[in-house]
Tab-separated table of C-alpha atoms in Angstrom:
chain	number	residue	atom	x	y	z
E	4	MET	CA	111.525	202.496	137.090
E	5	PRO	CA	111.248	205.965	138.703
E	6	LEU	CA	110.132	208.760	136.438
E	7	LEU	CA	112.483	211.613	135.634
E	8	ILE	CA	111.125	214.869	137.121
E	9	LEU	CA	112.213	217.919	135.160
E	10	PRO	CA	111.790	221.580	136.143
E	11	LEU	CA	109.037	223.003	133.930
E	12	SER	CA	109.243	226.668	134.916
E	13	GLY	CA	111.536	227.735	132.038
E	14	LEU	CA	109.747	225.842	129.313
E	15	SER	CA	107.065	226.999	126.965
E	16	ALA	CA	103.480	225.852	127.271
E	17	ALA	CA	103.779	223.601	124.222
E	18	ALA	CA	106.878	221.903	125.587
E	19	THR	CA	105.225	221.477	128.947
E	20	ASP	CA	102.196	219.823	127.360
E	21	THR	CA	104.450	217.494	125.361
E	22	ILE	CA	106.380	216.394	128.446
E	23	SER	CA	103.179	215.878	130.455
E	24	ALA	CA	101.712	213.751	127.692
E	25	SER	CA	104.887	211.634	127.578
E	26	ILE	CA	104.799	211.094	131.336
E	27	THR	CA	101.138	210.100	131.163
E	28	ARG	CA	101.816	207.571	128.384
E	29	GLU	CA	104.733	206.092	130.332
E	30	ARG	CA	102.591	205.674	133.430
E	31	MET	CA	99.883	203.916	131.404
E	32	ILE	CA	102.455	201.560	129.856
E	33	LEU	CA	103.873	200.712	133.287
E	34	ARG	CA	100.387	200.008	134.653
E	35	SER	CA	99.655	197.635	131.750
E	36	ILE	CA	103.009	195.831	132.000
E	37	SER	CA	103.140	195.302	135.775
E	38	PRO	CA	100.088	192.964	136.040
E	39	ALA	CA	101.402	190.947	133.093
E	40	ARG	CA	104.690	190.423	134.910
E	41	GLU	CA	102.910	189.198	138.035
E	42	MET	CA	100.435	186.916	136.175
E	43	PRO	CA	101.539	183.207	136.387
E	44	VAL	CA	101.876	181.232	133.177
E	45	SER	CA	99.292	178.401	133.178
E	46	GLU	CA	100.349	174.954	131.967
E	47	PRO	CA	98.214	173.212	129.395
E	48	ALA	CA	95.670	170.755	130.857
E	49	VAL	CA	96.590	167.066	130.816
E	50	SER	CA	94.008	164.700	129.353
E	51	TRP	CA	93.626	160.942	129.679
E	52	GLY	CA	94.561	160.617	126.023
E	53	ASP	CA	97.945	162.247	126.679
E	54	LEU	CA	98.578	159.848	129.552
E	55	LEU	CA	97.475	156.625	127.882
E	56	LEU	CA	98.150	156.981	124.154
E	57	PRO	CA	101.625	157.406	122.665
E	58	THR	CA	102.642	159.909	120.039
E	59	GLN	CA	104.892	159.326	117.045
E	60	GLU	CA	107.863	160.288	119.196
E	61	THR	CA	106.998	158.050	122.210
E	62	TRP	CA	105.702	154.851	120.536
E	63	GLY	CA	108.878	153.076	121.668
E	64	LEU	CA	107.433	152.920	125.198
E	65	TRP	CA	104.956	150.302	123.947
E	66	VAL	CA	107.587	147.890	122.612
E	67	PRO	CA	107.800	146.003	125.984
E	68	VAL	CA	103.995	145.659	125.955
E	69	LEU	CA	104.150	144.009	122.529
E	70	LEU	CA	106.928	141.680	123.717
E	71	LEU	CA	104.892	140.850	126.834
E	72	ALA	CA	101.815	139.927	124.800
E	73	LEU	CA	103.868	137.789	122.402
E	74	TYR	CA	105.614	136.002	125.293
E	75	TYR	CA	102.405	134.990	127.071
E	76	PHE	CA	100.771	134.036	123.770
E	77	GLY	CA	103.692	131.692	123.093
E	78	TRP	CA	103.503	130.356	126.659
E	79	TRP	CA	99.819	129.556	126.137
E	80	LEU	CA	100.501	127.766	122.857
E	81	ILE	CA	103.281	125.633	124.357
E	82	ASN	CA	101.675	124.814	127.716
E	83	VAL	CA	97.952	124.699	126.914
E	84	VAL	CA	97.201	124.349	123.208
E	85	LYS	CA	99.984	121.965	122.176
E	86	PRO	CA	99.434	119.349	124.960
E	87	GLY	CA	95.648	119.670	124.568
E	88	LEU	CA	95.089	120.600	128.198
E	89	ARG	CA	91.431	120.307	129.156
E	90	MET	CA	89.317	119.544	132.209
E	91	PRO	CA	87.505	116.186	131.943
E	92	ALA	CA	83.774	116.011	132.472
E	93	VAL	CA	82.867	115.844	136.153
E	94	VAL	CA	80.329	113.155	137.032
E	95	PRO	CA	79.368	111.786	140.463
E	96	ARG	CA	81.616	108.912	141.540
E	97	HIS	CA	80.726	106.359	144.203
E	98	ASP	CA	84.087	104.582	144.114
E	99	VAL	CA	87.716	105.611	144.523
E	100	PRO	CA	90.412	104.649	141.990
E	101	ASP	CA	93.288	102.568	143.321
E	102	GLY	CA	96.067	104.615	144.862
E	103	MET	CA	93.979	107.717	145.542
E	104	THR	CA	94.202	108.118	149.293
E	105	PRO	CA	92.263	110.777	151.213
E	106	GLY	CA	95.490	112.716	151.639
E	107	PHE	CA	96.041	112.729	147.886
E	108	ILE	CA	92.473	113.940	147.296
E	109	ARG	CA	93.045	116.732	149.807
E	110	TYR	CA	96.382	117.607	148.226
E	111	ILE	CA	94.957	117.812	144.709
E	112	SER	CA	91.990	119.882	145.909
E	113	LYS	CA	93.869	122.380	148.086
E	114	ARG	CA	97.297	122.202	146.406
E	115	ARG	CA	98.911	121.598	149.787
E	116	TYR	CA	98.929	118.854	152.371
E	117	ASP	CA	97.559	120.004	155.709
E	118	ASN	CA	96.301	118.496	158.933
E	119	VAL	CA	92.902	117.775	157.416
E	120	GLY	CA	94.578	115.505	154.884
E	121	PHE	CA	96.652	113.934	157.662
E	122	SER	CA	93.515	113.225	159.709
E	123	GLY	CA	91.889	111.743	156.607
E	124	ASP	CA	94.837	109.417	155.992
E	125	LEU	CA	94.770	108.155	159.590
E	126	LEU	CA	90.999	107.755	159.468
E	127	ASP	CA	91.419	105.771	156.251
E	128	LEU	CA	93.709	103.338	158.082
E	129	VAL	CA	90.981	102.924	160.683
E	130	ALA	CA	88.296	102.393	158.024
E	131	ARG	CA	90.396	99.660	156.384
E	132	GLN	CA	91.127	98.117	159.824
E	133	VAL	CA	94.860	98.631	159.349
E	134	MET	CA	94.696	100.645	162.567
E	135	THR	CA	92.203	100.698	165.433
E	136	TYR	CA	90.621	103.744	167.042
E	137	SER	CA	89.009	103.696	170.470
E	138	VAL	CA	87.683	106.184	173.004
E	139	GLN	CA	88.293	105.388	176.666
E	140	ALA	CA	87.014	107.170	179.757
E	141	ARG	CA	89.581	108.225	182.324
E	142	GLN	CA	88.525	109.103	185.841
E	143	GLY	CA	89.843	112.102	187.674
E	144	PRO	CA	91.824	111.961	190.944
E	145	SER	CA	88.621	111.981	193.014
E	146	GLY	CA	86.920	109.355	190.889
E	147	LYS	CA	84.632	111.943	189.275
E	148	GLY	CA	84.867	114.438	186.488
E	149	GLY	CA	86.801	112.127	184.202
E	150	ARG	CA	87.608	112.831	180.577
E	151	TYR	CA	87.677	110.795	177.410
E	152	GLU	CA	90.938	109.841	175.746
E	153	LYS	CA	91.340	108.845	172.114
E	154	TRP	CA	93.743	106.008	171.331
E	155	ILE	CA	95.072	104.552	168.085
E	156	ALA	CA	96.911	101.243	167.762
E	157	PRO	CA	97.951	98.803	165.005
E	158	GLY	CA	95.140	96.700	163.566
E	159	PRO	CA	94.653	92.935	163.839
E	160	ARG	CA	97.454	90.700	162.623
E	161	GLU	CA	95.261	89.103	159.981
E	162	ARG	CA	95.074	92.490	158.268
E	163	ALA	CA	98.849	92.715	157.879
E	164	ASN	CA	98.847	90.973	154.497
E	165	ARG	CA	96.485	93.651	153.107
E	166	GLN	CA	98.776	96.524	154.003
E	167	SER	CA	100.471	98.456	151.223
E	168	GLU	CA	104.090	99.549	151.420
E	169	GLY	CA	102.923	103.030	152.354
E	170	ASP	CA	100.779	101.612	155.161
E	171	LYS	CA	103.709	99.637	156.567
E	172	ARG	CA	106.029	102.633	156.450
E	173	LEU	CA	103.468	104.875	158.154
E	174	LEU	CA	102.756	102.299	160.872
E	175	GLY	CA	106.498	101.839	161.371
E	176	ILE	CA	106.862	105.551	162.118
E	177	LEU	CA	103.830	105.756	164.392
E	178	PHE	CA	104.456	102.579	166.400
E	179	SER	CA	108.197	102.178	166.479
E	180	GLY	CA	110.080	100.334	169.210
E	181	THR	CA	108.037	99.432	172.246
E	182	GLN	CA	105.307	101.982	171.583
E	183	LYS	CA	102.167	100.056	170.644
E	184	ARG	CA	99.556	102.762	171.241
E	185	ILE	CA	99.284	106.527	170.886
E	186	ASN	CA	97.102	108.723	173.050
E	187	LEU	CA	95.830	111.417	170.693
E	188	SER	CA	94.701	113.526	173.647
E	189	VAL	CA	98.362	114.380	174.357
E	190	PRO	CA	99.677	117.217	172.146
E	191	PHE	CA	103.123	117.579	170.537
E	192	GLN	CA	103.994	113.909	170.045
E	193	LYS	CA	107.139	113.043	168.098
E	194	PRO	CA	105.731	109.980	166.246
E	195	MET	CA	102.778	112.004	164.997
E	196	GLN	CA	105.058	114.855	163.916
E	197	ASP	CA	107.326	112.438	162.032
E	198	ALA	CA	104.344	110.781	160.341
E	199	LEU	CA	103.001	114.164	159.224
E	200	ALA	CA	106.418	115.167	157.855
E	201	MET	CA	106.752	111.869	155.970
E	202	LEU	CA	103.358	112.259	154.306
E	203	GLU	CA	104.041	115.910	153.456
E	204	ASN	CA	107.233	114.871	151.664
E	205	HIS	CA	105.443	111.994	149.946
E	206	TYR	CA	102.707	114.156	148.466
E	207	GLY	CA	105.013	117.107	147.875
E	208	GLY	CA	107.179	114.896	145.670
E	209	GLN	CA	104.264	114.615	143.237
E	210	ARG	CA	103.899	118.379	142.749
E	211	ASP	CA	105.699	118.606	139.400
E	212	GLY	CA	103.467	115.940	137.881
E	213	LEU	CA	100.235	117.542	139.099
E	214	PHE	CA	100.719	121.315	139.073
E	215	LYS	CA	102.220	123.768	136.641
E	216	ARG	CA	104.917	126.104	137.859
E	217	ARG	CA	103.796	129.555	136.801
E	218	PHE	CA	106.019	131.896	138.797
E	219	GLY	CA	108.904	131.618	136.331
E	220	ALA	CA	106.741	133.027	133.546
E	221	LEU	CA	105.377	135.632	135.962
E	222	TRP	CA	108.820	136.973	136.860
E	223	ARG	CA	109.863	137.064	133.205
E	224	GLY	CA	106.740	139.080	132.474
E	225	ILE	CA	107.574	141.500	135.288
E	226	GLY	CA	111.085	141.830	133.850
E	227	LEU	CA	109.626	142.861	130.491
E	228	LEU	CA	107.331	145.307	132.262
E	229	VAL	CA	110.262	146.983	134.032
E	230	LEU	CA	111.717	147.766	130.602
E	231	ILE	CA	109.052	150.467	130.220
E	232	PRO	CA	110.523	152.872	132.848
E	233	VAL	CA	114.049	151.947	131.711
E	234	ILE	CA	113.277	152.937	128.111
E	235	CYS	CA	111.522	156.053	129.392
E	236	GLY	CA	114.579	157.134	131.381
E	237	ILE	CA	117.141	156.372	128.679
E	238	PHE	CA	115.451	157.708	125.553
E	239	PHE	CA	112.727	160.145	126.595
E	240	ASP	CA	112.907	161.646	130.093
E	241	ALA	CA	116.155	161.054	131.973
E	242	PRO	CA	115.349	163.473	134.871
E	243	GLY	CA	112.006	161.747	135.449
E	244	VAL	CA	113.361	158.191	135.505
E	245	TRP	CA	112.917	157.833	139.282
E	246	ALA	CA	109.303	158.955	139.059
E	247	ALA	CA	108.815	156.393	136.278
E	248	VAL	CA	110.370	153.581	138.331
E	249	LEU	CA	108.362	154.511	141.437
E	250	THR	CA	105.143	154.583	139.421
E	251	CYS	CA	105.943	151.155	137.971
E	252	LEU	CA	106.533	149.694	141.442
E	253	LEU	CA	103.281	151.183	142.740
E	254	PHE	CA	101.385	149.723	139.798
E	255	LEU	CA	102.972	146.307	140.426
E	256	ALA	CA	101.955	146.407	144.087
E	257	GLY	CA	98.427	147.432	143.135
E	258	THR	CA	98.169	144.611	140.598
E	259	TRP	CA	99.327	142.052	143.143
E	260	ILE	CA	96.763	143.295	145.657
E	261	ILE	CA	94.015	143.088	143.026
E	262	ILE	CA	94.950	139.461	142.245
E	263	LEU	CA	94.841	138.543	145.943
E	264	VAL	CA	91.502	140.306	146.407
E	265	VAL	CA	89.994	138.551	143.372
E	266	ASN	CA	91.070	135.134	144.668
E	267	MET	CA	89.707	135.962	148.126
E	268	LEU	CA	86.361	137.070	146.709
E	269	ARG	CA	86.080	133.921	144.612
E	270	ALA	CA	86.649	131.776	147.698
E	271	MET	CA	84.134	133.825	149.706
E	272	TRP	CA	81.591	133.603	146.891
E	273	ARG	CA	81.731	129.809	146.963
E	274	ARG	CA	81.013	129.750	150.677
E	275	ARG	CA	78.650	132.647	151.335
E	276	LYS	CA	77.421	135.140	148.778
E	277	GLY	CA	76.509	137.853	151.286
E	278	PRO	CA	79.996	138.767	152.579
E	279	ALA	CA	81.429	138.490	149.081
E	280	LEU	CA	78.853	140.938	147.720
E	281	PHE	CA	79.548	143.368	150.564
E	282	ALA	CA	83.301	143.103	150.017
E	283	SER	CA	82.835	143.609	146.264
E	284	LEU	CA	80.891	146.825	146.832
E	285	LEU	CA	83.489	148.004	149.343
E	286	ILE	CA	86.354	147.382	146.939
E	287	LEU	CA	84.449	148.997	144.069
E	288	SER	CA	83.937	152.097	146.205
E	289	ALA	CA	87.652	152.162	147.033
E	290	LEU	CA	88.565	151.909	143.345
E	291	VAL	CA	86.215	154.780	142.496
E	292	TRP	CA	87.799	156.844	145.261
E	293	LEU	CA	91.277	156.096	143.931
E	294	GLY	CA	90.151	157.071	140.438
E	295	VAL	CA	88.970	160.437	141.727
E	296	VAL	CA	92.150	161.060	143.720
E	297	PHE	CA	94.576	160.100	140.974
E	298	MET	CA	93.176	162.372	138.309
E	299	PRO	CA	95.380	163.087	135.302
E	300	GLY	CA	96.577	166.389	136.726
E	301	SER	CA	97.880	164.799	139.940
E	302	LEU	CA	100.116	162.203	138.236
E	303	PRO	CA	103.803	162.944	137.556
E	304	ARG	CA	104.388	164.436	134.114
E	305	LEU	CA	105.928	161.682	131.989
E	306	PRO	CA	106.048	161.136	128.220
E	307	ALA	CA	102.745	160.573	126.440
E	308	GLY	CA	101.673	156.936	126.465
E	309	TYR	CA	103.815	155.921	129.459
E	310	TYR	CA	100.878	155.250	131.777
E	311	GLY	CA	98.958	153.517	129.010
E	312	ALA	CA	101.858	151.142	128.371
E	313	LEU	CA	102.194	150.462	132.091
E	314	LEU	CA	98.480	149.758	132.538
E	315	SER	CA	98.366	147.515	129.463
E	316	GLY	CA	101.286	145.466	130.758
E	317	MET	CA	99.612	145.144	134.161
E	318	LEU	CA	96.395	143.924	132.552
E	319	ILE	CA	98.275	141.279	130.567
E	320	ILE	CA	100.046	139.993	133.694
E	321	THR	CA	96.802	140.019	135.702
E	322	PHE	CA	95.002	138.073	132.967
E	323	TYR	CA	97.823	135.525	132.961
E	324	MET	CA	97.715	135.030	136.727
E	325	ILE	CA	93.940	134.578	136.754
E	326	ARG	CA	93.444	132.481	133.617
E	327	ALA	CA	96.640	130.454	133.245
E	328	PRO	CA	95.997	126.785	134.167
E	329	ARG	CA	97.322	125.629	137.523
E	330	TYR	CA	97.157	121.888	136.829
E	331	THR	CA	98.825	119.518	134.409
E	332	GLN	CA	96.642	117.040	132.553
E	333	ALA	CA	97.272	114.452	135.270
E	334	GLY	CA	96.269	117.030	137.861
E	335	LEU	CA	93.082	117.883	135.968
E	336	ASP	CA	92.164	114.198	135.744
E	337	ALA	CA	92.656	113.793	139.492
E	338	GLN	CA	90.746	117.016	140.149
E	339	ALA	CA	87.794	115.691	138.135
E	340	VAL	CA	87.795	112.545	140.289
E	341	ALA	CA	87.880	114.638	143.476
E	342	GLN	CA	84.984	116.818	142.323
E	343	GLY	CA	83.001	113.752	141.271
E	344	LEU	CA	83.492	112.208	144.711
E	345	LYS	CA	82.399	115.438	146.344
E	346	MET	CA	79.230	115.552	144.240
E	347	TYR	CA	78.356	112.022	145.338
E	348	LEU	CA	79.313	112.363	149.007
E	349	GLY	CA	77.704	115.789	149.340
E	350	THR	CA	74.255	114.473	148.434
E	351	ALA	CA	74.411	111.267	150.529
E	352	GLU	CA	71.137	109.886	149.173
E	353	GLU	CA	70.134	106.668	150.909
E	354	ARG	CA	68.091	105.463	147.936
E	355	ARG	CA	71.199	105.457	145.806
E	356	PHE	CA	72.986	103.278	148.384
E	357	GLU	CA	70.143	100.789	148.223
E	358	THR	CA	70.507	100.428	144.464
E	359	LEU	CA	74.310	100.339	144.411
E	360	TYR	CA	75.099	98.104	147.381
E	361	PRO	CA	73.382	95.168	149.067
E	362	PRO	CA	72.556	95.522	152.780
E	363	ASP	CA	75.657	93.624	153.936
E	364	GLN	CA	77.955	96.065	152.079
E	365	ARG	CA	76.343	99.402	152.916
E	366	ILE	CA	77.995	99.861	156.297
E	367	THR	CA	81.387	98.964	154.836
E	368	HIS	CA	80.815	101.506	152.070
E	369	PHE	CA	79.872	104.193	154.597
E	370	GLU	CA	83.029	103.463	156.590
E	371	ARG	CA	85.239	103.374	153.514
E	372	MET	CA	84.062	106.731	152.170
E	373	LEU	CA	83.986	108.641	155.473
E	374	PRO	CA	87.683	109.731	155.291
E	375	TYR	CA	87.145	111.056	151.755
E	376	ALA	CA	84.092	113.010	152.845
E	377	LEU	CA	86.179	114.534	155.638
E	378	VAL	CA	88.952	115.809	153.350
E	379	LEU	CA	86.472	117.077	150.734
E	380	GLY	CA	84.575	119.224	153.229
E	381	VAL	CA	81.332	117.235	153.217
E	382	GLY	CA	82.063	115.047	156.238
E	383	LYS	CA	79.122	116.336	158.259
E	384	THR	CA	76.617	115.422	155.549
E	385	TRP	CA	78.070	111.938	155.112
E	386	ALA	CA	78.512	111.239	158.834
E	387	ASP	CA	74.974	112.369	159.688
E	388	THR	CA	73.551	110.115	156.976
E	389	PHE	CA	75.722	107.252	158.247
E	390	ALA	CA	74.570	107.721	161.848
E	391	ARG	CA	70.932	107.982	160.779
E	392	TYR	CA	71.189	104.779	158.724
E	393	LEU	CA	72.691	102.899	161.680
E	394	ALA	CA	69.980	104.161	164.034
E	395	GLU	CA	67.098	103.366	161.682
E	396	ASN	CA	68.322	99.838	160.935
E	397	GLY	CA	69.586	98.962	164.410
E	398	CYS	CA	73.122	98.352	163.124
E	399	ALA	CA	76.535	99.227	164.480
E	400	SER	CA	79.840	100.044	162.852
E	401	LYS	CA	82.669	97.577	163.405
E	402	VAL	CA	85.457	100.139	163.106
E	403	PHE	CA	83.876	103.330	164.498
E	404	ALA	CA	82.449	103.085	167.989
E	405	ASP	CA	80.692	106.412	167.396
E	406	ALA	CA	80.040	107.362	163.786
E	407	SER	CA	78.611	110.799	164.614
E	408	TRP	CA	80.130	113.903	163.098
E	409	SER	CA	81.097	115.309	166.492
E	410	ASP	CA	83.300	112.274	167.155
E	411	ILE	CA	84.890	112.381	163.692
E	412	HIS	CA	85.531	116.105	164.013
E	413	SER	CA	87.017	115.562	167.467
E	414	PHE	CA	89.291	112.866	166.021
E	415	GLY	CA	90.620	115.368	163.488
E	416	ASP	CA	91.234	117.987	166.169
E	417	SER	CA	93.121	115.445	168.270
E	418	CYS	CA	95.300	114.443	165.312
E	419	HIS	CA	96.061	118.107	164.709
E	420	SER	CA	97.118	118.833	168.290
E	421	ALA	CA	99.148	115.615	168.557
E	422	SER	CA	101.082	116.344	165.347
E	423	MET	CA	101.810	120.008	166.050
E	424	SER	CA	105.290	121.224	166.782
E	425	GLY	CA	105.929	124.036	169.237
E	426	SER	CA	106.189	126.641	166.461
E	427	ASP	CA	102.814	125.588	165.026
E	428	ASP	CA	100.920	126.135	168.264
E	429	HIS	CA	99.379	129.393	167.093
E	430	ASP	CA	99.575	128.821	163.355
E	431	GLY	CA	96.055	128.953	161.975
E	432	GLY	CA	97.164	128.159	158.446
E	433	HIS	CA	97.382	124.420	159.135
E	434	SER	CA	94.572	124.137	161.617
E	435	HIS	CA	92.119	121.333	161.305
E	436	HIS	CA	89.349	123.900	161.462
E	437	ASP	CA	90.330	125.043	157.975
E	438	ALA	CA	87.887	122.406	156.757
E	439	SER	CA	85.441	122.659	159.563
E	440	ASP	CA	82.646	120.878	157.945
E	441	SER	CA	79.516	122.841	157.415
E	442	GLY	CA	78.738	120.664	154.459
E	443	SER	CA	80.684	122.595	151.851
E	444	SER	CA	84.130	123.807	151.030
E	445	ASP	CA	85.768	125.931	148.404
E	446	GLY	CA	87.073	122.905	146.570
E	447	GLY	CA	90.032	124.695	145.097
E	448	SER	CA	89.181	123.798	141.532
E	449	ASP	CA	90.855	126.846	140.081
E	450	GLY	CA	93.473	127.818	142.559
E	451	GLY	CA	97.139	127.843	141.865
E	452	GLY	CA	99.759	125.208	141.862
E	453	ASP	CA	102.555	127.673	141.527
């Protein structure tokens, strides 16, 4: 505000001094007021307690968290405690219960039927002489540089009375009409594709009896979690409802990524501890970085306790996804059998064979268990022991011309290529090399049958 300048010539000295003093005081007041007008008003600092803990006015944001905890507690009582769900004791097994085919063992271990299980089922037919497997040399056009072809064909007629209904149906699909042999060296064969599809449907039909369906409870839990931003927008902070919903979605995506990473690390830890440790440190560093970036002051201002309710709900859902059982009691019983077989086949101790089986039954036992070793990921150990036993005792297998691991692995690769469809040509998810046998596999004892 401009000062009023008055002529002072006609005034007395006292009046002049009074006016000068007033002007001086006004200038001092203006100088003291102007910086205050320009000074920004600082907002109070936001603490972690304000973000995580509710007040008496915002405790309603935690009602969905209470409902979520009660829901999963009731789910646990109904699905785990009441039926008495428990994993049986796992002991080494040197025999296979009736009806447990290699494909079934693979299905119960991996919770899906893949080309490794398909190769194991076909190899089981060969081991039981329901089907024959041979390797034949084929010469090139110039008579040199030939290649080996792998052929399968129905077994001897005298074995027909020992075939189960499943064996007859599978052989009927593979060798229908005039086709009496299949060259596994030729990819994309319709009979092999149909046989794979039939076995996938057969094992897939047993899913409800072996695995628990957990995604229904998961989606209901997510529905309860979404109530938190809804309650926030309706009762507490209507303008900030979109920020609340966006934050909830980001937290859901982060939780899902954490669950996937945890499962991946568990699988890596079973195979090799080095990469898993490196990945764990890398992820821990990333989480620390995210914690520094998303400090309390950088988060959207929402009612007190909103983020605490959201994090608590995420932790409950994550705990459910990690700890909720994947198997029914029948599935756990079958899983215990599969793990017991793997313990026995993975050691492959010749002294134990000598005490369990007489000499005339040892080769038959080796042949019978080879498909199961293949699907359990210990085929190399079992096949090498088998080949060494044959070489040391001057024996030969009646059903496998070459019992080495390289031949068995090549048989699985040939079955995979012959049963592929055109769309599966570059699909690594069903590749036979998923169980490339280095003597161990992840086993899948605690994966999900969702």
